[in-house]
């Protein structure tokens, strides 16, 4: 499994997924959501031709490490394997599982005053 922020391979540290490059942990809850999305990615791959002309997304694919493609705001899909990041998952990654390189900005690209 790969870090959605930087595509570094995630390792287990203290029984949670950990990105060394971003010094960030992904909760057990997030791990479960990501695994479910990976299992569902085979179904999504059928719809991929609809995003061929889309722009690059913000994240990397958790399943294969490729750059995601933007479907709409806070909704991305991987053209290579079909992994889909919906709005709920996008929000949880950004707000609950931050990465050191992204902590100074929120998902709208604006600086957070709390960090």
Short mmCIF file of C-alpha atoms in Angstrom, two decimals:
data_model
loop_
_atom_site.label_atom_id
_atom_site.label_comp_id
_atom_site.label_asym_id
_atom_site.label_seq_id
_atom_site.Cartn_x
_atom_site.Cartn_y
_atom_site.Cartn_z
CA UNK A 1 0.00 0.00 0.00
CA UNK A 2 1.26 3.49 -0.89
CA UNK A 3 0.95 6.89 0.77
CA UNK A 4 -1.69 8.96 -1.05
CA UNK A 5 0.32 12.14 -0.46
CA UNK A 6 3.78 11.13 -1.70
CA UNK A 7 3.51 7.50 -2.97
CA UNK A 8 6.04 6.27 -0.40
CA UNK A 9 5.39 2.64 0.47
CA UNK A 10 3.46 2.47 3.75
CA UNK A 11 4.91 0.28 6.50
CA UNK A 12 3.40 -0.87 9.76
CA UNK A 13 4.66 0.93 12.85
CA UNK A 14 2.94 0.33 16.21
CA UNK A 15 0.28 -1.66 14.30
CA UNK A 16 -0.74 1.33 12.15
CA UNK A 17 0.16 2.23 8.58
CA UNK A 18 3.01 4.73 8.62
CA UNK A 19 4.60 6.96 5.97
CA UNK A 20 8.21 7.63 6.88
CA UNK A 21 8.62 10.44 4.33
CA UNK A 22 5.64 12.32 5.72
CA UNK A 23 6.09 11.23 9.32
CA UNK A 24 2.40 10.39 9.33
CA UNK A 25 0.22 7.57 10.57
CA UNK A 26 -2.99 6.29 9.01
CA UNK A 27 -5.54 5.06 11.54
CA UNK A 28 -6.95 1.53 11.64
CA UNK A 29 -10.23 3.05 10.47
CA UNK A 30 -8.49 4.61 7.45
CA UNK A 31 -6.68 1.33 6.75
CA UNK A 32 -10.06 -0.46 6.64
CA UNK A 33 -11.53 2.16 4.28
CA UNK A 34 -8.49 1.97 1.98
CA UNK A 35 -8.59 -1.83 1.87
CA UNK A 36 -12.30 -1.78 1.01
CA UNK A 37 -11.65 0.72 -1.78
CA UNK A 38 -8.84 -1.46 -3.14
CA UNK A 39 -11.21 -4.45 -3.18
CA UNK A 40 -13.79 -2.34 -5.06
CA UNK A 41 -11.27 -0.96 -7.57
CA UNK A 42 -11.93 -3.78 -10.04
CA UNK A 43 -15.51 -2.57 -10.47
CA UNK A 44 -14.44 1.05 -10.94
CA UNK A 45 -11.95 0.22 -13.72
CA UNK A 46 -14.90 -0.36 -16.05
CA UNK A 47 -15.80 3.37 -15.81
CA UNK A 48 -12.27 4.69 -16.36
CA UNK A 49 -12.67 5.77 -20.03
CA UNK A 50 -14.86 8.62 -18.72
CA UNK A 51 -11.85 10.21 -17.00
CA UNK A 52 -9.23 9.79 -19.76
CA UNK A 53 -9.23 13.54 -20.49
CA UNK A 54 -9.41 14.61 -16.84
CA UNK A 55 -6.69 16.62 -15.12
CA UNK A 56 -4.28 15.15 -12.58
CA UNK A 57 -5.63 14.83 -9.09
CA UNK A 58 -4.03 15.80 -5.82
CA UNK A 59 -3.18 12.30 -4.60
CA UNK A 60 -1.34 9.14 -5.59
CA UNK A 61 -3.09 5.78 -5.81
CA UNK A 62 -2.90 3.85 -2.55
CA UNK A 63 -3.09 0.58 -4.47
CA UNK A 64 -0.44 1.02 -7.20
CA UNK A 65 1.26 4.39 -6.57
CA UNK A 66 0.19 6.04 -9.85
CA UNK A 67 -1.02 9.64 -9.98
CA UNK A 68 -4.79 9.87 -9.54
CA UNK A 69 -7.07 11.67 -11.99
CA UNK A 70 -9.62 14.23 -10.87
CA UNK A 71 -13.26 13.38 -11.58
CA UNK A 72 -14.65 16.37 -9.69
CA UNK A 73 -13.78 18.30 -6.52
CA UNK A 74 -12.61 15.85 -3.82
CA UNK A 75 -13.23 12.81 -6.06
CA UNK A 76 -10.35 11.03 -7.84
CA UNK A 77 -9.73 7.74 -9.65
CA UNK A 78 -6.64 5.84 -10.77
CA UNK A 79 -6.52 5.11 -14.51
CA UNK A 80 -4.11 2.23 -13.96
CA UNK A 81 -5.98 0.06 -11.47
CA UNK A 82 -9.37 1.71 -10.88
CA UNK A 83 -8.81 2.71 -7.24
CA UNK A 84 -11.37 5.40 -6.44
CA UNK A 85 -11.12 8.04 -3.74
CA UNK A 86 -14.56 9.45 -3.00
CA UNK A 87 -15.34 12.69 -1.15
CA UNK A 88 -15.62 11.00 2.25
CA UNK A 89 -12.26 9.28 1.90
CA UNK A 90 -10.66 12.45 0.51
CA UNK A 91 -11.89 14.44 3.52
CA UNK A 92 -10.75 11.82 6.06
CA UNK A 93 -7.27 11.63 4.54
CA UNK A 94 -6.79 15.40 4.51
CA UNK A 95 -8.42 16.28 7.82
CA UNK A 96 -7.82 13.23 10.02
CA UNK A 97 -4.65 11.66 8.57
CA UNK A 98 -2.41 14.62 7.65
CA UNK A 99 1.04 14.37 6.06
CA UNK A 100 3.87 16.69 7.13
CA UNK A 101 4.19 18.24 3.66
CA UNK A 102 0.46 19.08 3.64
CA UNK A 103 -0.07 20.18 7.25
CA UNK A 104 0.36 23.86 6.49
CA UNK A 105 -2.55 23.92 4.03
CA UNK A 106 -6.10 22.62 4.15
CA UNK A 107 -7.81 20.77 1.28
CA UNK A 108 -8.77 24.09 -0.34
CA UNK A 109 -5.08 25.03 -0.62
CA UNK A 110 -5.34 27.74 2.05
CA UNK A 111 -3.13 27.98 5.11
CA UNK A 112 -4.56 26.66 8.34
CA UNK A 113 -4.16 28.90 11.35
CA UNK A 114 -4.11 25.92 13.75
CA UNK A 115 -0.94 24.32 12.37
#
